[in-house]
GROMACS .gro file of C-alpha atoms in nm:
model
  377
    1MET     CA    1   3.427   3.183  -1.734
    2ALA     CA    2   3.167   3.449  -1.814
    3LEU     CA    3   3.052   3.447  -1.452
    4ILE     CA    4   3.406   3.493  -1.323
    5LYS     CA    5   3.463   3.772  -1.572
    6ASN     CA    6   3.143   3.948  -1.467
    7VAL     CA    7   3.231   3.911  -1.099
    8GLY     CA    8   3.573   4.056  -1.173
    9LYS     CA    9   3.418   4.355  -1.345
   10ALA     CA   10   3.181   4.406  -1.056
   11VAL     CA   11   3.465   4.397  -0.803
   12LEU     CA   12   3.670   4.639  -1.012
   13GLY     CA   13   3.372   4.871  -1.045
   14LEU     CA   14   3.312   4.860  -0.670
   15ALA     CA   15   3.679   4.940  -0.603
   16VAL     CA   16   3.664   5.238  -0.839
   17LEU     CA   17   3.343   5.357  -0.672
   18ILE     CA   18   3.493   5.330  -0.323
   19GLY     CA   19   3.809   5.508  -0.438
   20SER     CA   20   3.604   5.790  -0.588
   21ILE     CA   21   3.400   5.831  -0.271
   22GLY     CA   22   3.719   5.834  -0.065
   23LYS     CA   23   3.861   6.112  -0.280
   24PHE     CA   24   3.558   6.333  -0.339
   25ALA     CA   25   3.302   6.256  -0.065
   26PRO     CA   26   3.468   6.051   0.212
   27HIS     CA   27   3.212   6.175   0.467
   28LEU     CA   28   2.967   5.928   0.317
   29PHE     CA   29   3.164   5.646   0.480
   30PHE     CA   30   3.049   5.771   0.821
   31ASP     CA   31   2.698   5.643   0.753
   32LEU     CA   32   2.840   5.289   0.763
   33PRO     CA   33   2.878   5.094   1.088
   34PHE     CA   34   3.211   5.090   1.270
   35PRO     CA   35   3.473   4.962   1.184
   36PHE     CA   36   3.384   4.960   0.812
   37SER     CA   37   3.347   5.340   0.823
   38VAL     CA   38   3.704   5.386   0.942
   39ILE     CA   39   3.854   5.106   0.730
   40LEU     CA   40   3.722   5.263   0.411
   41TRP     CA   41   3.822   5.612   0.527
   42VAL     CA   42   4.184   5.504   0.590
   43THR     CA   43   4.226   5.269   0.291
   44THR     CA   44   4.122   5.545   0.051
   45GLY     CA   45   4.405   5.766   0.173
   46ASN     CA   46   4.242   5.981   0.440
   47SER     CA   47   4.427   6.064   0.762
   48MET     CA   48   4.339   5.983   1.121
   49PRO     CA   49   4.180   6.108   1.332
   50MET     CA   50   3.931   6.211   1.067
   51TYR     CA   51   3.830   6.528   1.249
   52PHE     CA   52   4.179   6.683   1.253
   53MET     CA   53   4.267   6.942   0.987
   54PRO     CA   54   4.582   7.161   0.973
   55ASP     CA   55   4.460   7.422   0.725
   56ALA     CA   56   4.426   7.709   0.976
   57TRP     CA   57   4.801   7.694   1.045
   58LYS     CA   58   4.933   7.715   0.688
   59GLU     CA   59   5.195   7.984   0.637
   60ASP     CA   60   4.985   8.168   0.382
   61GLU     CA   61   4.677   8.155   0.608
   62ILE     CA   62   4.777   8.197   0.970
   63ASP     CA   63   4.843   8.573   0.953
   64SER     CA   64   4.491   8.632   0.821
   65TRP     CA   65   4.332   8.552   1.158
   66MET     CA   66   4.602   8.546   1.428
   67LYS     CA   67   4.724   8.852   1.624
   68ASP     CA   68   5.061   8.942   1.771
   69GLY     CA   69   5.098   8.779   2.112
   70ASP     CA   70   4.847   8.499   2.052
   71LEU     CA   71   4.921   8.168   2.222
   72VAL     CA   72   4.886   7.822   2.070
   73ILE     CA   73   4.854   7.543   2.327
   74ALA     CA   74   5.003   7.269   2.111
   75THR     CA   75   5.022   6.989   2.366
   76GLY     CA   76   5.036   6.622   2.275
   77VAL     CA   77   4.720   6.415   2.275
   78LYS     CA   78   4.628   6.313   2.632
   79SER     CA   79   4.918   6.516   2.767
   80GLY     CA   80   4.737   6.781   2.969
   81THR     CA   81   4.577   6.987   2.692
   82THR     CA   82   4.262   7.090   2.882
   83PHE     CA   83   4.477   7.144   3.191
   84MET     CA   84   4.699   7.392   3.001
   85LEU     CA   85   4.411   7.566   2.824
   86TYR     CA   86   4.239   7.641   3.153
   87CYS     CA   87   4.563   7.725   3.335
   88THR     CA   88   4.682   7.975   3.074
   89HIS     CA   89   4.336   8.132   3.084
   90GLN     CA   90   4.387   8.176   3.458
   91ILE     CA   91   4.727   8.331   3.395
   92ARG     CA   92   4.598   8.580   3.138
   93THR     CA   93   4.316   8.689   3.373
   94LYS     CA   94   4.548   8.673   3.680
   95GLY     CA   95   4.288   8.455   3.850
   96THR     CA   96   4.024   8.728   3.847
   97ASP     CA   97   3.763   8.535   3.646
   98LEU     CA   98   3.644   8.381   3.972
   99ASP     CA   99   3.304   8.269   3.843
  100ASP     CA  100   3.446   8.155   3.508
  101GLU     CA  101   3.205   8.387   3.330
  102LEU     CA  102   3.461   8.425   3.052
  103PHE     CA  103   3.510   8.046   3.033
  104PRO     CA  104   3.166   7.885   2.978
  105ASP     CA  105   3.319   7.593   2.786
  106VAL     CA  106   3.675   7.517   2.685
  107SER     CA  107   3.579   7.517   2.315
  108LEU     CA  108   3.427   7.864   2.339
  109ALA     CA  109   3.700   8.045   2.535
  110THR     CA  110   4.002   7.861   2.393
  111PRO     CA  111   3.888   7.721   2.057
  112TRP     CA  112   4.038   7.420   1.883
  113MET     CA  113   4.108   7.561   1.537
  114ASP     CA  114   4.223   7.231   1.382
  115LEU     CA  115   3.899   7.056   1.477
  116LYS     CA  116   3.666   6.977   1.188
  117GLN     CA  117   3.328   7.040   1.350
  118SER     CA  118   3.109   6.886   1.077
  119ARG     CA  119   3.146   6.585   0.850
  120THR     CA  120   3.202   6.809   0.549
  121GLY     CA  121   3.359   7.090   0.749
  122SER     CA  122   3.667   7.277   0.636
  123TRP     CA  123   3.872   7.565   0.769
  124ALA     CA  124   3.746   7.790   0.489
  125GLU     CA  125   3.386   7.709   0.586
  126GLN     CA  126   3.440   7.751   0.961
  127LYS     CA  127   3.670   8.053   0.967
  128ASP     CA  128   3.415   8.331   0.925
  129ARG     CA  129   3.162   8.159   1.149
  130TYR     CA  130   3.400   8.183   1.444
  131ASN     CA  131   3.336   8.557   1.417
  132ASP     CA  132   2.969   8.561   1.314
  133THR     CA  133   2.802   8.278   1.509
  134VAL     CA  134   2.551   8.390   1.771
  135LEU     CA  135   2.490   8.151   2.061
  136SER     CA  136   2.152   8.077   2.221
  137ASN     CA  137   2.224   8.328   2.499
  138GLY     CA  138   2.234   8.604   2.238
  139ARG     CA  139   2.609   8.657   2.263
  140LYS     CA  140   2.849   8.613   1.977
  141LEU     CA  141   3.087   8.319   2.000
  142LYS     CA  142   3.367   8.567   1.934
  143GLU     CA  143   3.296   8.743   2.265
  144TYR     CA  144   3.433   8.439   2.447
  145TRP     CA  145   3.749   8.363   2.250
  146ASP     CA  146   3.835   8.718   2.134
  147ASN     CA  147   3.725   8.913   2.439
  148PRO     CA  148   3.884   9.262   2.459
  149ALA     CA  149   3.959   9.198   2.826
  150PHE     CA  150   4.217   8.936   2.729
  151PRO     CA  151   4.580   9.046   2.683
  152PHE     CA  152   4.616   8.761   2.433
  153ARG     CA  153   4.400   8.489   2.280
  154ILE     CA  154   4.448   8.117   2.335
  155PHE     CA  155   4.398   7.845   2.075
  156LYS     CA  156   4.424   7.469   2.095
  157SER     CA  157   4.614   7.242   1.858
  158HIS     CA  158   4.757   6.891   1.862
  159TYR     CA  159   4.994   6.959   1.574
  160ALA     CA  160   5.367   7.017   1.571
  161PRO     CA  161   5.606   7.167   1.318
  162PRO     CA  162   5.601   7.176   1.020
  163GLU     CA  163   5.219   7.189   1.035
  164LEU     CA  164   5.262   7.473   1.285
  165PRO     CA  165   5.484   7.739   1.122
  166VAL     CA  166   5.693   7.806   1.431
  167ARG     CA  167   5.985   7.956   1.241
  168LYS     CA  168   5.781   8.150   0.989
  169LYS     CA  169   5.969   8.457   0.869
  170GLY     CA  170   5.782   8.781   0.931
  171GLY     CA  171   5.414   8.813   1.006
  172LYS     CA  172   5.242   8.779   1.341
  173LYS     CA  173   5.446   8.710   1.653
  174ILE     CA  174   5.292   8.393   1.794
  175LYS     CA  175   5.390   8.186   2.096
  176TYR     CA  176   5.365   7.808   2.124
  177LEU     CA  177   5.337   7.604   2.442
  178ALA     CA  178   5.405   7.237   2.377
  179MET     CA  179   5.390   6.960   2.636
  180ALA     CA  180   5.487   6.595   2.614
  181ARG     CA  181   5.411   6.311   2.851
  182ASN     CA  182   5.546   5.965   2.931
  183GLY     CA  183   5.425   5.747   2.645
  184LEU     CA  184   5.286   5.468   2.860
  185ASP     CA  185   5.088   5.724   3.059
  186VAL     CA  186   4.951   5.866   2.733
  187ALA     CA  187   4.854   5.514   2.624
  188ALA     CA  188   4.684   5.447   2.958
  189SER     CA  189   4.492   5.772   2.932
  190MET     CA  190   4.393   5.691   2.573
  191THR     CA  191   4.231   5.363   2.676
  192ASN     CA  192   3.995   5.559   2.900
  193PHE     CA  193   3.961   5.848   2.655
  194TYR     CA  194   3.824   5.635   2.371
  195SER     CA  195   3.531   5.533   2.590
  196SER     CA  196   3.480   5.885   2.726
  197HIS     CA  197   3.338   6.020   2.400
  198THR     CA  198   2.964   6.072   2.375
  199ASP     CA  199   2.746   5.863   2.148
  200GLU     CA  200   2.649   6.184   1.967
  201PHE     CA  201   3.012   6.250   1.871
  202ARG     CA  202   3.062   5.890   1.760
  203LYS     CA  203   2.751   5.914   1.544
  204VAL     CA  204   2.903   6.209   1.358
  205TRP     CA  205   3.228   6.023   1.290
  206GLY     CA  206   3.117   5.674   1.194
  207GLY     CA  207   3.149   5.521   1.540
  208PHE     CA  208   3.500   5.651   1.608
  209PRO     CA  209   3.653   5.645   1.861
  210PRO     CA  210   3.501   5.312   1.968
  211ASP     CA  211   3.379   5.239   2.317
  212ILE     CA  212   3.642   4.996   2.450
  213SER     CA  213   3.534   5.006   2.813
  214GLY     CA  214   3.493   4.627   2.814
  215GLU     CA  215   3.854   4.558   2.724
  216ASP     CA  216   4.085   4.386   2.971
  217HIS     CA  217   4.366   4.638   3.012
  218ALA     CA  218   4.566   4.386   3.216
  219ALA     CA  219   4.575   4.134   2.929
  220ASP     CA  220   4.907   4.046   2.766
  221GLU     CA  221   4.789   4.193   2.434
  222PRO     CA  222   4.779   4.573   2.389
  223PRO     CA  223   4.432   4.732   2.410
  224ALA     CA  224   4.296   4.887   2.090
  225ALA     CA  225   4.403   5.240   2.180
  226VAL     CA  226   4.760   5.124   2.248
  227LYS     CA  227   4.775   4.927   1.922
  228ASP     CA  228   4.670   5.240   1.736
  229MET     CA  229   4.963   5.432   1.889
  230LEU     CA  230   5.234   5.173   1.826
  231PRO     CA  231   5.470   5.241   1.531
  232THR     CA  232   5.260   5.029   1.294
  233GLY     CA  233   4.929   5.178   1.411
  234PRO     CA  234   4.726   5.445   1.230
  235MET     CA  235   4.784   5.700   1.508
  236ALA     CA  236   5.155   5.648   1.582
  237GLU     CA  237   5.225   6.003   1.466
  238ILE     CA  238   5.022   6.160   1.746
  239TYR     CA  239   5.280   6.045   2.002
  240PHE     CA  240   5.613   5.951   1.847
  241GLY     CA  241   5.591   6.206   1.567
  242TYR     CA  242   5.480   6.480   1.805
  243VAL     CA  243   5.762   6.423   2.058
  244LYS     CA  244   6.034   6.413   1.792
  245LYS     CA  245   5.913   6.714   1.595
  246TRP     CA  246   5.891   6.950   1.893
  247TRP     CA  247   6.230   6.837   2.028
  248ALA     CA  248   6.406   7.015   1.742
  249PHE     CA  249   6.229   7.341   1.838
  250ARG     CA  250   6.269   7.322   2.216
  251ASN     CA  251   6.513   7.613   2.236
  252ASP     CA  252   6.331   7.850   2.001
  253PRO     CA  253   6.244   8.179   2.178
  254ASN     CA  254   5.873   8.158   2.090
  255VAL     CA  255   5.844   7.798   2.212
  256LEU     CA  256   5.804   7.662   2.564
  257TYR     CA  257   5.839   7.282   2.553
  258ILE     CA  258   5.764   7.126   2.890
  259HIS     CA  259   5.694   6.780   3.030
  260TYR     CA  260   5.370   6.682   3.201
  261SER     CA  261   5.543   6.502   3.488
  262ASP     CA  262   5.748   6.812   3.571
  263VAL     CA  263   5.435   7.029   3.581
  264ARG     CA  264   5.261   6.785   3.813
  265LYS     CA  265   5.562   6.777   4.044
  266ASP     CA  266   5.591   7.156   4.069
  267LEU     CA  267   5.271   7.329   3.960
  268LYS     CA  268   5.348   7.667   4.118
  269GLY     CA  269   5.695   7.675   3.965
  270HIS     CA  270   5.553   7.604   3.622
  271VAL     CA  271   5.272   7.857   3.657
  272SER     CA  272   5.546   8.113   3.723
  273LYS     CA  273   5.753   7.982   3.431
  274ILE     CA  274   5.460   7.992   3.189
  275ALA     CA  275   5.357   8.341   3.306
  276LYS     CA  276   5.710   8.465   3.241
  277PHE     CA  277   5.703   8.310   2.893
  278LEU     CA  278   5.371   8.487   2.829
  279GLU     CA  279   5.504   8.815   2.971
  280VAL     CA  280   5.239   8.824   3.243
  281ASP     CA  281   5.357   8.966   3.576
  282LEU     CA  282   5.200   8.785   3.872
  283ASN     CA  283   5.252   8.912   4.224
  284GLN     CA  284   5.270   8.656   4.506
  285ASN     CA  285   4.899   8.668   4.581
  286GLU     CA  286   4.807   8.635   4.213
  287LEU     CA  287   5.050   8.345   4.175
  288ASP     CA  288   4.890   8.166   4.470
  289VAL     CA  289   4.536   8.220   4.336
  290VAL     CA  290   4.624   8.112   3.983
  291THR     CA  291   4.812   7.804   4.106
  292LYS     CA  292   4.513   7.694   4.312
  293ARG     CA  293   4.274   7.745   4.022
  294CYS     CA  294   4.507   7.551   3.790
  295GLY     CA  295   4.499   7.255   4.027
  296ILE     CA  296   4.324   6.931   3.938
  297GLU     CA  297   4.094   6.952   4.240
  298HIS     CA  298   3.961   7.292   4.137
  299MET     CA  299   3.916   7.181   3.778
  300LYS     CA  300   3.728   6.869   3.890
  301SER     CA  301   3.479   7.097   4.066
  302LEU     CA  302   3.387   7.247   3.725
  303PRO     CA  303   3.293   6.941   3.512
  304ASP     CA  304   3.056   7.137   3.287
  305LYS     CA  305   3.338   7.361   3.164
  306PHE     CA  306   3.531   7.088   2.984
  307GLY     CA  307   3.283   6.898   2.768
  308TYR     CA  308   3.407   7.048   2.439
  309LYS     CA  309   3.113   7.180   2.241
  310MET     CA  310   3.103   7.208   1.863
  311PRO     CA  311   2.909   7.532   1.808
  312LEU     CA  312   2.987   7.534   1.435
  313ASN     CA  313   2.852   7.187   1.357
  314LEU     CA  314   2.611   7.170   1.060
  315ASP     CA  315   2.515   6.800   1.075
  316LYS     CA  316   2.142   6.838   1.129
  317GLY     CA  317   1.985   6.542   1.303
  318LEU     CA  318   2.323   6.423   1.429
  319TRP     CA  319   2.436   6.704   1.658
  320ASP     CA  320   2.273   6.965   1.880
  321SER     CA  321   2.520   7.255   1.886
  322GLU     CA  322   2.376   7.393   2.210
  323LYS     CA  323   2.373   7.088   2.433
  324ASP     CA  324   2.589   6.812   2.281
  325THR     CA  325   2.953   6.775   2.380
  326ILE     CA  326   3.245   6.572   2.247
  327VAL     CA  327   3.314   6.399   2.578
  328LYS     CA  328   3.099   6.296   2.871
  329THR     CA  329   3.067   6.529   3.169
  330GLY     CA  330   3.374   6.511   3.390
  331ALA     CA  331   3.570   6.289   3.152
  332MET     CA  332   3.839   6.543   3.064
  333VAL     CA  333   3.961   6.609   3.417
  334ASN     CA  334   4.096   6.297   3.585
  335THR     CA  335   4.364   6.239   3.842
  336GLY     CA  336   4.635   6.240   3.573
  337GLU     CA  337   4.879   6.032   3.774
  338VAL     CA  338   5.241   6.011   3.670
  339GLY     CA  339   5.346   5.648   3.611
  340LYS     CA  340   4.998   5.500   3.583
  341GLY     CA  341   5.072   5.337   3.248
  342LYS     CA  342   5.338   5.104   3.382
  343ALA     CA  343   5.106   5.000   3.665
  344LYS     CA  344   4.802   4.955   3.441
  345PHE     CA  345   4.934   4.731   3.164
  346HIS     CA  346   5.062   4.374   3.153
  347PRO     CA  347   5.444   4.347   3.164
  348LYS     CA  348   5.443   4.220   2.803
  349VAL     CA  349   5.263   4.533   2.689
  350VAL     CA  350   5.501   4.751   2.891
  351GLU     CA  351   5.795   4.576   2.725
  352GLN     CA  352   5.640   4.614   2.380
  353TRP     CA  353   5.602   4.987   2.439
  354ARG     CA  354   5.958   5.017   2.570
  355LYS     CA  355   6.087   4.852   2.253
  356ALA     CA  356   5.874   5.085   2.040
  357GLU     CA  357   6.018   5.388   2.221
  358GLU     CA  358   6.372   5.270   2.157
  359ASP     CA  359   6.298   5.204   1.790
  360MET     CA  360   6.133   5.543   1.736
  361LEU     CA  361   6.329   5.771   1.972
  362GLY     CA  362   6.645   5.578   2.056
  363ASP     CA  363   6.865   5.749   1.800
  364ASP     CA  364   6.876   6.042   2.046
  365PRO     CA  365   6.930   5.911   2.402
  366ASP     CA  366   6.859   6.255   2.553
  367LEU     CA  367   6.523   6.273   2.379
  368LEU     CA  368   6.435   5.917   2.478
  369ASN     CA  369   6.515   5.981   2.845
  370TRP     CA  370   6.329   6.315   2.848
  371ALA     CA  371   6.021   6.172   2.676
  372ARG     CA  372   6.003   5.903   2.942
  373ASN     CA  373   6.092   6.103   3.252
  374GLY     CA  374   6.097   6.476   3.187
  375GLY     CA  375   6.356   6.691   3.363
  376LYS     CA  376   6.602   6.942   3.220
  377TYR     CA  377   6.719   6.923   2.861
   0.00000   0.00000   0.00000
């Protein structure tokens, strides 16, 4: 009995210790091997992905660093985020940045403000360094994202309202471009995306996201990335939550909510539509140049522009802020086909996803149809 009692005390003590670490120093879990690192992170109440943080967008904070006319590219995960960041940069420069001198890396020119760049990073810790950090070329980081040549600045986010204060009363006048994508296509892209991350990035975050390149995506069981996105998965919110939240804001004057499949079908029409939303006048020649530079083929010719650096990282020995990138070279610009999810997965997985869509979005048939197919709403 004494042994059992002692074991019980030890287990209780371990549980208290783990709970305390999860509350006060959860970054310590990332020194453990995957998946234990993530299991302990999640079971102690921390959100996924662990490198997302919404603090920059809080109502009492956002006006301290944003300017009137700034644009937030708040696209869904794997729904054309890099595509839109680069394309809106082309629109604001009217296609004149021909050598991409003002766009050395997507994270420098159009920074991701809800990205935690270090294990113990926070918005309060990173905020000032966006202004003060000097890069190895002697230029300030701020020269790329807050260049005086830009008519407006562009920032990346994967959040939706209420994390993004779209209807905030007073303060800075900010525009939001949101974009959804067919859920199966997002899931298909996620299966590749998990394995596209560099080992250096995984090392920072406890092995997440895992390399699942060996998985059989044609099997009748959902791949790991798809399981994570299903309603019972830890990352269901990044698709279903995102699509539903933005739907309620689709007609707000400072919001442009578009669908990936529509953009792919009519790129020039959407370049014109986005430019109008951003109050940028493009003549016919400028529209043609910008449309060409927004195209997938042009973007694929610039693989070094889309690696996503973390210039504010402070994890010495884990990350080289000058050369390391979040994703492997070329991984962020793929063919982006419409309908690839249905063709990629086993019919049982397709049916499981269809059922999940109906359970999560089916209370609004218009939303369900638009999320799947795009078109007018």
